Amino acid sequence: MTREQRLAEVFVEIADSLIDDFDVLDLLQRLSARCVELLEVSAAGILLADPRGELQVIAASDEHTRLLELLARQHDQGPCVECFRTGSARTNIDLGRPEAAAAWPRFTPKARELGFVATHAIPLRLRDRVVGALNLFQTSVHRLDDDEIALAQALADVATITILQQRTLEKSYVENTQLNSALTSRILVEQVKGVLAERWGTSVDEAFAAFRAYARAHHLRLTDFARQIVDGTVDTSTIPAPENAQPPEIYE
Amino acid sequence: MAEALRSLRPGSGADPAETGARALGVAGVAVSVFPMPSADTNGTRAPEPLWWYPELSLRFEELQFTLGEGPGPDAARVGIAVLEPDLDRVRPDRWPVLLPAVRQLGVDGVCCFPLGLGAVRLGMFTLLCDGRGGLDGRQLADANTLAAALTVTLLDGRRPADRKDDDGLPWPADGLHRAVVHQATGMISVQLAIPLTEALVRLRAFAYGSERLIGDVAEDVVARRLRFDDDGSGPRVPVGGEG
């Protein structure tokens, strides 16, 4: 399949999702995964500014904690912070250059440690306002050309629309509320990863994989399902545990 | 705004509600907190007013939480802000008992911000608006900033030990943005069979007590180098747990 066909499919997939009552986290996670496919990069993440103007991780192409942690380092430094502040894309950044290490001393070494050699930051724009950034990582140097950067910006725009289209009870101050709501959902999902990992005796990454597989198989919104687990209104023993699950040590 | 943020520091002596109301330019401010729950209760507790200014804000808080309807209970239930700065635009059947009573009090608009992190629910931050119109973008941004600062203040207030005062902002840059902190909170809540709120408080207390960053302690919990279930002597390294 050509990239154009694949791209058309992705936009149809997103448009379909927007019609129904969708889960913003799930959709943004899918979108991050699509960025990886379409742009042939190694990893992608989406960050949103919180009310204080600090960037927070909202979704990533894979939910491995080490990628989430790398993205989280950009709450105060990194290419996404610069992209967010200036509103302009920062593309084809060579992480091997001393300038990158000097500019972002906490971010760059961590990115290198995970094997990334280049990164790109694309703004999430709402009219004249920047609400976050799309972050792309590569493990091999392959310059993104203008067309690819335009495509990345289009995907970033879809992410912005996704976040701000989410329905709420009332219309007033919708944008602000939706940004906060997405950030709240993100934290909730992390808490649930911990709850399930501890119950099953697995890693948080394995726990999340099982949680998401169950939610998707039963057409449950991640956020709602997570809330039910935390509230105790769903019995987590009904969720198939990861294969290597083992009850944690019992202490008397 | 700076004054309002300073009022949240331990021992500042200033009233956060009064300075907050002045900084935001609103008719009233209240901060209500959920009582620390016993294990296994979630969501049904009514918050109790902690700070308010002026008296009208206290009356409003008591009214909506007594009736169990209004922007506060709605915001508490769904965990997102409910902003209605112009009550004339609210459908009468949304809060049928509260609305007429509130209009009698002279309240023209209400904005409620839940204070918490994910499923950790600490309290509510409520602004009352008068007839001068709604909140502008700046007021909304400031209200969000204050809500974020209040969240950390409430977390700190729930710690057993007092922290040394410092000259920084009322929220320490203490890693609440990191996924591992929230993951560790979930794990600790299972280890100790306590609600997430209390688990986060325990995690932060342990980090402060051992003079480590909360993110570093959380990494140890997630990597299972540290457990909180114990014999009462505090968190410990599991037998056979290495690095």
Coordinates of C-alpha atoms in Angstrom, one line a residue, chain A residues 184 187 191 227, chain B residues 30-37 42-43 45-51 61 65 72 75-77 79 113-125 146-159 176 182 185 195-202 204:
Chain A
T184 CA -6.5 14.0 34.3
I187 CA -2.7 10.4 35.3
Q191 CA -2.4 5.0 38.5
R227 CA -12.1 4.9 36.7
Chain B
A30 CA -13.9 28.8 48.6
V31 CA -11.6 25.8 49.0
S32 CA -13.3 22.6 50.4
V33 CA -11.5 19.4 51.1
F34 CA -12.7 15.8 51.1
P35 CA -12.2 14.3 54.6
M36 CA -9.4 11.7 54.6
P37 CA -11.4 8.6 53.8
N42 CA -14.6 6.5 47.2
G43 CA -16.5 9.4 45.8
R45 CA -17.9 11.9 50.8
A46 CA -19.0 15.5 50.9
P47 CA -16.2 18.0 51.0
E48 CA -15.8 20.3 54.0
P49 CA -15.0 24.0 53.6
L50 CA -11.4 24.8 54.6
W51 CA -11.0 28.4 53.4
E61 CA -20.5 25.6 49.6
F65 CA -23.1 20.0 49.3
G72 CA -19.3 21.3 42.9
A75 CA -17.1 18.5 39.2
A76 CA -16.4 16.1 42.1
R77 CA -18.2 13.3 40.3
G79 CA -13.3 15.0 38.0
F113 CA -12.2 23.3 39.8
P114 CA -11.6 19.8 41.2
L115 CA -8.3 19.6 43.1
G116 CA -6.5 16.3 42.5
L117 CA -4.4 14.1 40.3
G118 CA -6.2 11.5 38.2
A119 CA -8.2 9.4 40.7
V120 CA -6.7 11.2 43.6
R121 CA -9.4 13.6 44.7
L122 CA -8.5 16.2 47.3
G123 CA -11.1 18.8 47.2
M124 CA -12.8 21.6 45.3
F125 CA -11.8 25.2 44.4
L146 CA -4.0 28.6 41.7
A147 CA -5.9 25.3 41.5
A148 CA -2.6 23.5 40.7
A149 CA -0.9 25.2 43.6
L150 CA -3.8 24.4 45.9
T151 CA -3.5 20.7 44.9
V152 CA 0.1 20.5 46.1
T153 CA -0.8 22.5 49.2
L154 CA -3.5 20.1 50.1
L155 CA -1.2 17.1 49.5
D156 CA 1.4 18.7 51.8
G157 CA -1.2 19.5 54.4
R158 CA -2.0 15.9 54.6
R159 CA 1.6 14.9 55.4
L176 CA 4.3 15.0 39.9
H182 CA 1.4 7.8 39.5
T185 CA 0.8 5.5 43.8
P195 CA -7.1 4.8 48.7
L196 CA -4.9 6.4 46.0
T197 CA -5.0 9.7 47.8
E198 CA -3.5 8.3 50.9
A199 CA -1.0 6.3 48.9
L200 CA 0.3 9.4 47.2
V201 CA 0.5 11.1 50.6
R202 CA 2.5 8.2 51.9
R204 CA 5.5 11.9 49.3

